[in-house]
Structures are given as structure tokens and as C-alpha cells.
């Protein structure tokens, strides 16, 4: 059966979406080996945590002044539907920055 051009574009598009969705939270795109450094907590939050925590998959975690120690523990160990992240994904130093970023209240304008 020959597909029309439009059909093949459409199915390619759907595949691309499915691929993006299944890979989104295993971000970053490159496995951070040696040499990979997260820019700051905001970047990690935007690229990993926001996928669930800005999408009603997980509870809101920003601006709640959650203890940083608690945030770090949840990230390393997971919690029910929340996956655990290893230090090869988020290194210890970055995790400290991430926990600070999440815990602190956004400056009021
Ligand atoms: C795949 C989806 C997903 C991703 C990605 C994710 N979380 Fe979660 N997270 C959840 C869910 C679901 C819960 C609620 C777990 C439960 O019911 O115990 C949760 C709970 C939490 C909690 C506890 C909140 C509370 O109210 O006690 C913290 C803290 C947290 N996540 C931090 C993070 C951080 C930091 C990241 C990024 C490194 C992250 N999460 C990435 C799904 C996710």
C-alpha cells in the first residue's frame, strides 16, 4: 500500500512526538559523563523536574520553602511515582544548587 506524502509526513511527526515524550525526563540529551556540568539549579529544574512538576504529574515543589535536605533525599531516593536520580545524572554539587533553587521563594516584583 502506497502512502500519500501527507500521510507519511503525519506518521513521521507522530513518531517524533512519541520519541520526544518517552525521552523527555531522561534528560539531559547527552548522558552527563565527565566534563558535563549543569549550568545552575534553574536549568536542571527546567530540563528534568518541570516535566512532571509543572505538568500536574507531580505536586508543585517550587516556592514552598521545602527543606533542601528533604528535596535532595527525594531526588536521590525517589518517592512512589517519582523516579530517583543518580549522581551520574545530577551530580552532588548540582543537586545542592537545584535544592536551593526549588526551596527559595521567588523574588516578588
Ligand atoms: C517522572 C515524573 C517526575 C519527575 C521527572 C520528577 N518528579 Fe518529583 N515527584 C513526582 C511525583 C509523582 C511525586 C509525588 C510522589 C509521591 O506521591 O510520593 C514527586 C514528589 C517530589 C517531591 C516531594 C514533594 C512533596 O510535596 O513532598 C520533591 C521534593 C520532588 N518530587 C522533587 C523533584 C525534583 C527536584 C525533580 C528534578 C530533579 C523531580 N522531582 C522530578 C514526579 C516526578
Tab-separated table of N, CA and C and ligand atoms in Angstrom:
chain	number	residue	atom	x	y	z
A	1	UNK	N	0.849	-1.192	0.000
A	1	UNK	CA	0.000	0.000	0.000
A	1	UNK	C	0.885	1.243	0.000
A	2	UNK	N	0.562	2.132	-0.912
A	2	UNK	CA	1.400	3.328	-1.031
A	2	UNK	C	0.795	4.444	-0.188
A	3	UNK	N	1.623	5.031	0.637
A	3	UNK	CA	1.145	6.145	1.462
A	3	UNK	C	1.216	7.450	0.677
A	4	UNK	N	0.288	8.316	0.935
A	4	UNK	CA	0.394	9.646	0.329
A	4	UNK	C	1.521	10.378	1.054
A	5	UNK	N	1.999	11.436	0.434
A	5	UNK	CA	3.080	12.206	1.040
A	5	UNK	C	2.626	12.741	2.399
A	6	UNK	N	1.409	13.246	2.426
A	6	UNK	CA	0.891	13.839	3.660
A	6	UNK	C	0.830	12.794	4.772
A	7	UNK	N	0.397	11.566	4.420
A	7	UNK	CA	0.315	10.504	5.428
A	7	UNK	C	1.678	10.167	6.006
A	8	UNK	N	2.682	10.118	5.140
A	8	UNK	CA	3.989	9.760	5.691
A	8	UNK	C	4.575	10.896	6.525
A	9	UNK	N	4.277	12.118	6.138
A	9	UNK	CA	4.727	13.233	6.983
A	9	UNK	C	4.040	13.144	8.339
A	10	UNK	N	2.731	12.869	8.295
A	10	UNK	CA	1.967	12.802	9.543
A	10	UNK	C	2.470	11.684	10.451
A	11	UNK	N	2.740	10.503	9.889
A	11	UNK	CA	3.175	9.405	10.761
A	11	UNK	C	4.588	9.665	11.286
A	12	UNK	N	5.410	10.298	10.489
A	12	UNK	CA	6.740	10.665	10.964
A	12	UNK	C	6.641	11.640	12.123
A	13	UNK	N	5.709	12.542	12.007
A	13	UNK	CA	5.505	13.555	13.041
A	13	UNK	C	5.068	12.905	14.344
A	14	UNK	N	4.135	11.961	14.244
A	14	UNK	CA	3.633	11.271	15.439
A	14	UNK	C	4.762	10.490	16.107
A	15	UNK	N	5.570	9.822	15.304
A	15	UNK	CA	6.725	9.095	15.848
A	15	UNK	C	7.646	10.039	16.591
A	16	UNK	N	7.893	11.201	16.008
A	16	UNK	CA	8.795	12.168	16.632
A	16	UNK	C	8.252	12.604	17.982
A	17	UNK	N	6.955	12.801	18.055
A	17	UNK	CA	6.348	13.210	19.326
A	17	UNK	C	6.474	12.095	20.356
A	18	UNK	N	6.164	10.869	19.934
A	18	UNK	CA	6.244	9.742	20.857
A	18	UNK	C	7.675	9.584	21.375
A	19	UNK	N	8.622	9.756	20.479
A	19	UNK	CA	10.019	9.637	20.858
A	19	UNK	C	10.400	10.719	21.870
A	20	UNK	N	10.000	11.942	21.573
A	20	UNK	CA	10.314	13.057	22.462
A	20	UNK	C	9.695	12.842	23.834
A	21	UNK	N	8.454	12.360	23.856
A	21	UNK	CA	7.757	12.181	25.123
A	21	UNK	C	8.431	11.103	25.968
A	22	UNK	N	8.828	10.007	25.336
A	22	UNK	CA	9.400	8.918	26.115
A	22	UNK	C	10.795	9.261	26.618
A	23	UNK	N	11.420	10.234	25.986
A	23	UNK	CA	12.782	10.575	26.389
A	23	UNK	C	12.872	11.829	27.226
A	24	UNK	N	11.766	12.531	27.325
A	24	UNK	CA	11.843	13.864	27.908
A	24	UNK	C	12.432	13.891	29.310
A	25	UNK	N	12.014	12.961	30.172
A	25	UNK	CA	12.515	13.141	31.527
A	25	UNK	C	13.837	12.439	31.782
A	26	UNK	N	14.293	11.685	30.809
A	26	UNK	CA	15.628	11.133	30.981
A	26	UNK	C	16.669	12.144	30.491
A	27	UNK	N	16.227	13.412	30.391
A	27	UNK	CA	17.141	14.494	30.030
A	27	UNK	C	18.309	14.525	31.012
A	28	UNK	N	19.425	15.048	30.741
A	28	UNK	CA	19.791	15.759	29.520
A	28	UNK	C	20.024	14.828	28.334
A	29	UNK	N	20.012	15.405	27.152
A	29	UNK	CA	20.124	14.626	25.930
A	29	UNK	C	21.386	13.784	25.910
A	30	UNK	N	22.504	14.398	26.286
A	30	UNK	CA	23.727	13.604	26.359
A	30	UNK	C	23.841	13.117	27.798
A	31	UNK	N	24.232	11.882	27.972
A	31	UNK	CA	24.462	11.379	29.322
A	31	UNK	C	25.623	12.195	29.904
A	32	UNK	N	25.373	12.844	31.024
A	32	UNK	CA	26.441	13.678	31.558
A	32	UNK	C	27.569	12.841	32.148
A	33	UNK	N	28.567	12.610	31.388
A	33	UNK	CA	29.743	11.901	31.890
A	33	UNK	C	30.683	12.942	32.461
A	34	UNK	N	31.919	12.610	32.512
A	34	UNK	CA	32.911	13.585	32.959
A	34	UNK	C	32.887	14.790	32.028
A	35	UNK	N	32.983	15.931	32.606
A	35	UNK	CA	33.029	17.110	31.758
A	35	UNK	C	31.678	17.772	31.587
A	36	UNK	N	30.613	17.015	31.820
A	36	UNK	CA	29.294	17.636	31.695
A	36	UNK	C	28.957	18.355	32.987
A	37	UNK	N	28.574	19.607	32.884
A	37	UNK	CA	28.191	20.349	34.075
A	37	UNK	C	26.869	21.056	33.814
A	38	UNK	N	25.974	20.916	34.767
A	38	UNK	CA	24.736	21.680	34.682
A	38	UNK	C	25.059	23.137	34.937
A	39	UNK	N	24.371	24.018	34.236
A	39	UNK	CA	24.637	25.444	34.404
A	39	UNK	C	24.246	25.883	35.818
A	40	UNK	N	23.003	25.629	36.180
A	40	UNK	CA	22.546	26.001	37.518
A	40	UNK	C	21.263	25.236	37.859
A	41	UNK	N	20.745	25.491	39.054
A	41	UNK	CA	19.551	24.776	39.505
A	41	UNK	C	18.363	25.000	38.582
A	42	UNK	N	18.253	26.220	38.070
A	42	UNK	CA	17.119	26.552	37.200
A	42	UNK	C	17.132	25.687	35.939
A	43	UNK	N	18.322	25.440	35.419
A	43	UNK	CA	18.427	24.630	34.203
A	43	UNK	C	17.991	23.186	34.467
A	44	UNK	N	18.442	22.639	35.582
A	44	UNK	CA	18.063	21.254	35.913
A	44	UNK	C	16.560	21.169	36.133
A	45	UNK	N	16.055	22.138	36.860
A	45	UNK	CA	14.616	22.139	37.122
A	45	UNK	C	13.839	22.178	35.812
A	46	UNK	N	14.235	23.076	34.923
A	46	UNK	CA	13.519	23.246	33.655
A	46	UNK	C	13.631	21.998	32.786
A	47	UNK	N	14.816	21.354	32.796
A	47	UNK	CA	15.027	20.236	31.877
A	47	UNK	C	14.595	18.884	32.438
A	48	UNK	N	14.521	18.741	33.752
A	48	UNK	CA	14.130	17.451	34.312
A	48	UNK	C	12.840	17.559	35.123
A	49	UNK	N	12.887	18.320	36.168
A	49	UNK	CA	11.801	18.315	37.148
A	49	UNK	C	10.503	18.889	36.588
A	50	UNK	N	10.624	19.948	35.772
A	50	UNK	CA	9.430	20.625	35.270
A	50	UNK	C	8.559	19.692	34.444
A	51	UNK	N	9.204	18.688	33.840
A	51	UNK	CA	8.462	17.741	33.008
A	51	UNK	C	7.289	17.143	33.778
A	52	UNK	N	7.473	16.863	35.043
A	52	UNK	CA	6.382	16.352	35.865
A	52	UNK	C	5.808	17.432	36.793
A	53	UNK	N	6.713	18.230	37.355
A	53	UNK	CA	6.255	19.129	38.417
A	53	UNK	C	5.619	20.409	37.910
A	54	UNK	N	5.661	20.634	36.607
A	54	UNK	CA	4.921	21.767	36.048
A	54	UNK	C	3.769	21.236	35.214
A	55	UNK	N	3.515	19.937	35.317
A	55	UNK	CA	2.509	19.332	34.444
A	55	UNK	C	1.486	18.526	35.235
A	56	UNK	N	1.365	18.830	36.523
A	56	UNK	CA	0.404	18.133	37.386
A	56	UNK	C	0.632	16.633	37.476
A	57	UNK	N	1.803	16.166	37.051
A	57	UNK	CA	2.133	14.750	37.258
A	57	UNK	C	2.616	14.606	38.704
A	58	UNK	N	3.450	15.543	39.105
A	58	UNK	CA	3.909	15.603	40.489
A	58	UNK	C	3.362	16.870	41.121
A	59	UNK	N	3.404	16.950	42.452
A	59	UNK	CA	2.891	18.144	43.142
A	59	UNK	C	3.802	19.348	42.882
A	60	UNK	N	3.266	20.564	42.996
A	60	UNK	CA	4.151	21.737	42.868
A	60	UNK	C	5.210	21.680	43.965
A	61	UNK	N	6.445	21.996	43.635
A	61	UNK	CA	7.508	21.930	44.645
A	61	UNK	C	8.219	23.268	44.820
A	62	UNK	N	8.022	24.179	43.878
A	62	UNK	CA	8.712	25.465	43.987
A	62	UNK	C	7.974	26.415	44.916
A	63	UNK	N	8.738	27.318	45.503
A	63	UNK	CA	8.170	28.373	46.352
A	63	UNK	C	7.437	27.847	47.578
A	64	UNK	N	7.724	26.613	47.960
A	64	UNK	CA	7.069	26.076	49.153
A	64	UNK	C	8.028	26.058	50.327
A	65	UNK	N	9.223	26.540	50.098
A	65	UNK	CA	10.262	26.527	51.133
A	65	UNK	C	10.433	25.138	51.742
A	66	UNK	N	10.386	24.126	50.875
A	66	UNK	CA	10.677	22.758	51.321
A	66	UNK	C	12.137	22.727	51.770
A	67	UNK	N	12.431	21.991	52.832
A	67	UNK	CA	13.826	21.911	53.284
A	67	UNK	C	14.711	21.325	52.174
A	68	UNK	N	15.879	21.932	51.966
A	68	UNK	CA	16.759	21.476	50.883
A	68	UNK	C	17.190	20.023	51.100
A	69	UNK	N	17.381	19.666	52.373
A	69	UNK	CA	17.781	18.296	52.699
A	69	UNK	C	16.719	17.289	52.230
A	70	UNK	N	15.467	17.657	52.436
A	70	UNK	CA	14.338	16.815	52.020
A	70	UNK	C	14.303	16.680	50.494
A	71	UNK	N	14.478	17.803	49.789
A	71	UNK	CA	14.467	17.773	48.321
A	71	UNK	C	15.568	16.849	47.809
A	72	UNK	N	16.755	16.978	48.399
A	72	UNK	CA	17.878	16.146	47.950
A	72	UNK	C	17.600	14.665	48.199
A	73	UNK	N	16.985	14.373	49.325
A	73	UNK	CA	16.674	12.976	49.650
A	73	UNK	C	15.665	12.394	48.666
A	74	UNK	N	14.630	13.166	48.342
A	74	UNK	CA	13.618	12.685	47.398
A	74	UNK	C	14.244	12.449	46.020
A	75	UNK	N	15.095	13.376	45.587
A	75	UNK	CA	15.722	13.252	44.264
A	75	UNK	C	16.612	12.001	44.207
A	76	UNK	N	17.378	11.744	45.250
A	76	UNK	CA	18.276	10.579	45.249
A	76	UNK	C	17.562	9.246	45.445
A	77	UNK	N	16.462	9.267	46.192
A	77	UNK	CA	15.800	8.002	46.520
A	77	UNK	C	14.487	7.774	45.792
A	78	UNK	N	13.923	8.826	45.231
A	78	UNK	CA	12.618	8.699	44.604
A	78	UNK	C	11.536	8.638	45.667
A	79	UNK	N	10.299	8.676	45.244
A	79	UNK	CA	9.192	8.596	46.178
A	79	UNK	C	7.964	8.149	45.398
A	80	UNK	N	7.572	6.916	45.597
A	80	UNK	CA	6.451	6.344	44.829
A	80	UNK	C	6.611	6.612	43.329
A	81	UNK	N	5.738	7.450	42.726
A	81	UNK	CA	5.798	7.657	41.270
A	81	UNK	C	6.985	8.514	40.852
A	82	UNK	N	7.683	9.085	41.804
A	82	UNK	CA	8.820	9.953	41.471
A	82	UNK	C	10.089	9.118	41.302
A	83	UNK	N	10.719	9.205	40.134
A	83	UNK	CA	11.931	8.408	39.922
A	83	UNK	C	13.121	8.958	40.712
A	84	UNK	N	14.044	8.082	41.055
A	84	UNK	CA	15.280	8.517	41.719
A	84	UNK	C	16.290	8.938	40.658
A	85	UNK	N	17.117	9.917	40.979
A	85	UNK	CA	18.165	10.351	40.057
A	85	UNK	C	19.524	10.073	40.687
A	86	UNK	N	20.392	9.424	39.911
A	86	UNK	CA	21.718	9.076	40.406
A	86	UNK	C	22.684	10.233	40.214
A	87	UNK	N	23.843	10.118	40.830
A	87	UNK	CA	24.811	11.214	40.729
A	87	UNK	C	25.407	11.307	39.324
A	88	UNK	N	25.229	10.249	38.507
A	88	UNK	CA	25.685	10.357	37.122
A	88	UNK	C	24.713	11.227	36.316
A	89	UNK	N	23.513	11.392	36.840
A	89	UNK	CA	22.533	12.233	36.146
A	89	UNK	C	22.554	13.661	36.690
A	90	UNK	N	22.532	13.750	38.014
A	90	UNK	CA	22.645	15.056	38.666
A	90	UNK	C	23.738	14.905	39.726
A	91	UNK	N	24.882	15.537	39.492
A	91	UNK	CA	25.986	15.384	40.443
A	91	UNK	C	25.662	16.112	41.754
A	92	UNK	N	26.402	15.764	42.805
A	92	UNK	CA	26.108	16.289	44.141
A	92	UNK	C	26.097	17.815	44.199
A	93	UNK	N	27.086	18.404	43.544
A	93	UNK	CA	27.193	19.863	43.582
A	93	UNK	C	25.972	20.515	42.924
A	94	UNK	N	25.580	19.951	41.776
A	94	UNK	CA	24.413	20.484	41.075
A	94	UNK	C	23.137	20.270	41.882
A	95	UNK	N	23.091	19.154	42.603
A	95	UNK	CA	21.903	18.852	43.394
A	95	UNK	C	21.723	19.877	44.513
A	96	UNK	N	22.827	20.329	45.089
A	96	UNK	CA	22.762	21.370	46.119
A	96	UNK	C	22.166	22.645	45.519
A	97	UNK	N	22.647	23.003	44.338
A	97	UNK	CA	22.133	24.214	43.674
A	97	UNK	C	20.662	24.050	43.321
A	98	UNK	N	20.325	22.852	42.856
A	98	UNK	CA	18.937	22.582	42.472
A	98	UNK	C	18.008	22.715	43.676
A	99	UNK	N	18.413	22.115	44.798
A	99	UNK	CA	17.579	22.146	46.001
A	99	UNK	C	17.411	23.587	46.497
A	100	UNK	N	18.474	24.379	46.410
A	100	UNK	CA	18.373	25.787	46.804
A	100	UNK	C	17.391	26.530	45.910
A	101	UNK	N	17.514	26.255	44.617
A	101	UNK	CA	16.648	26.930	43.648
A	101	UNK	C	15.169	26.628	43.919
A	102	UNK	N	14.882	25.346	44.186
A	102	UNK	CA	13.494	24.942	44.393
A	102	UNK	C	12.956	25.478	45.714
A	103	UNK	N	13.811	25.432	46.725
A	103	UNK	CA	13.383	25.786	48.068
A	103	UNK	C	13.115	27.277	48.239
A	104	UNK	N	13.937	28.092	47.610
A	104	UNK	CA	13.828	29.536	47.883
A	104	UNK	C	12.589	30.152	47.228
A	105	UNK	N	12.062	31.140	47.898
A	105	UNK	CA	10.897	31.849	47.354
A	105	UNK	C	11.344	32.723	46.203
A	106	UNK	N	10.497	32.782	45.170
A	106	UNK	CA	10.797	33.664	44.050
A	106	UNK	C	10.687	35.099	44.526
A	107	UNK	N	11.616	35.921	44.086
A	107	UNK	CA	11.581	37.326	44.472
A	107	UNK	C	10.284	37.951	43.970
A	108	UNK	N	9.672	38.714	44.844
A	108	UNK	CA	8.420	39.373	44.421
A	108	UNK	C	8.746	40.630	43.639
A	109	UNK	N	7.980	40.864	42.573
A	109	UNK	CA	8.260	42.052	41.750
A	109	UNK	C	7.328	43.173	42.132
B	1	LIG	C1	8.549	11.368	36.099
B	1	LIG	C2	7.949	12.448	36.840
B	1	LIG	C3	8.794	13.208	37.829
B	1	LIG	C4	9.995	13.824	37.622
B	1	LIG	C5	10.808	13.897	36.344
B	1	LIG	C6	10.351	14.462	38.865
B	1	LIG	N1	9.403	14.209	39.807
B	1	LIG	FE1	9.420	14.836	41.748
B	1	LIG	N2	7.667	13.851	42.105
B	1	LIG	C7	6.943	13.174	41.147
B	1	LIG	C8	5.760	12.622	41.761
B	1	LIG	C9	4.696	11.796	41.051
B	1	LIG	C10	5.811	12.996	43.138
B	1	LIG	C11	4.834	12.609	44.245
B	1	LIG	C12	5.416	11.356	44.847
B	1	LIG	C13	4.615	10.774	45.969
B	1	LIG	O1	3.396	10.712	45.876
B	1	LIG	O2	5.246	10.350	46.945
B	1	LIG	C14	7.027	13.771	43.299
B	1	LIG	C15	7.431	14.317	44.509
B	1	LIG	C16	8.529	15.142	44.676
B	1	LIG	C17	8.898	15.802	45.902
B	1	LIG	C18	8.137	15.739	47.227
B	1	LIG	C19	7.071	16.822	47.211
B	1	LIG	C20	6.264	16.904	48.472
B	1	LIG	O3	5.243	17.611	48.427
B	1	LIG	O4	6.621	16.297	49.471
B	1	LIG	C21	10.022	16.533	45.658
B	1	LIG	C22	10.802	17.394	46.638
B	1	LIG	C23	10.363	16.311	44.268
B	1	LIG	N3	9.441	15.466	43.697
B	1	LIG	C24	11.447	16.860	43.637
B	1	LIG	C25	11.795	16.640	42.299
B	1	LIG	C26	12.956	17.213	41.670
B	1	LIG	C27	13.937	18.153	42.355
B	1	LIG	C28	12.971	16.752	40.392
B	1	LIG	C29	14.009	17.038	39.324
B	1	LIG	C30	15.335	16.550	39.582
B	1	LIG	C31	11.813	15.887	40.222
B	1	LIG	N4	11.126	15.856	41.400
B	1	LIG	C32	11.495	15.216	39.053
B	1	LIG	C33	7.260	13.015	39.828
B	1	LIG	C34	8.425	13.460	39.212
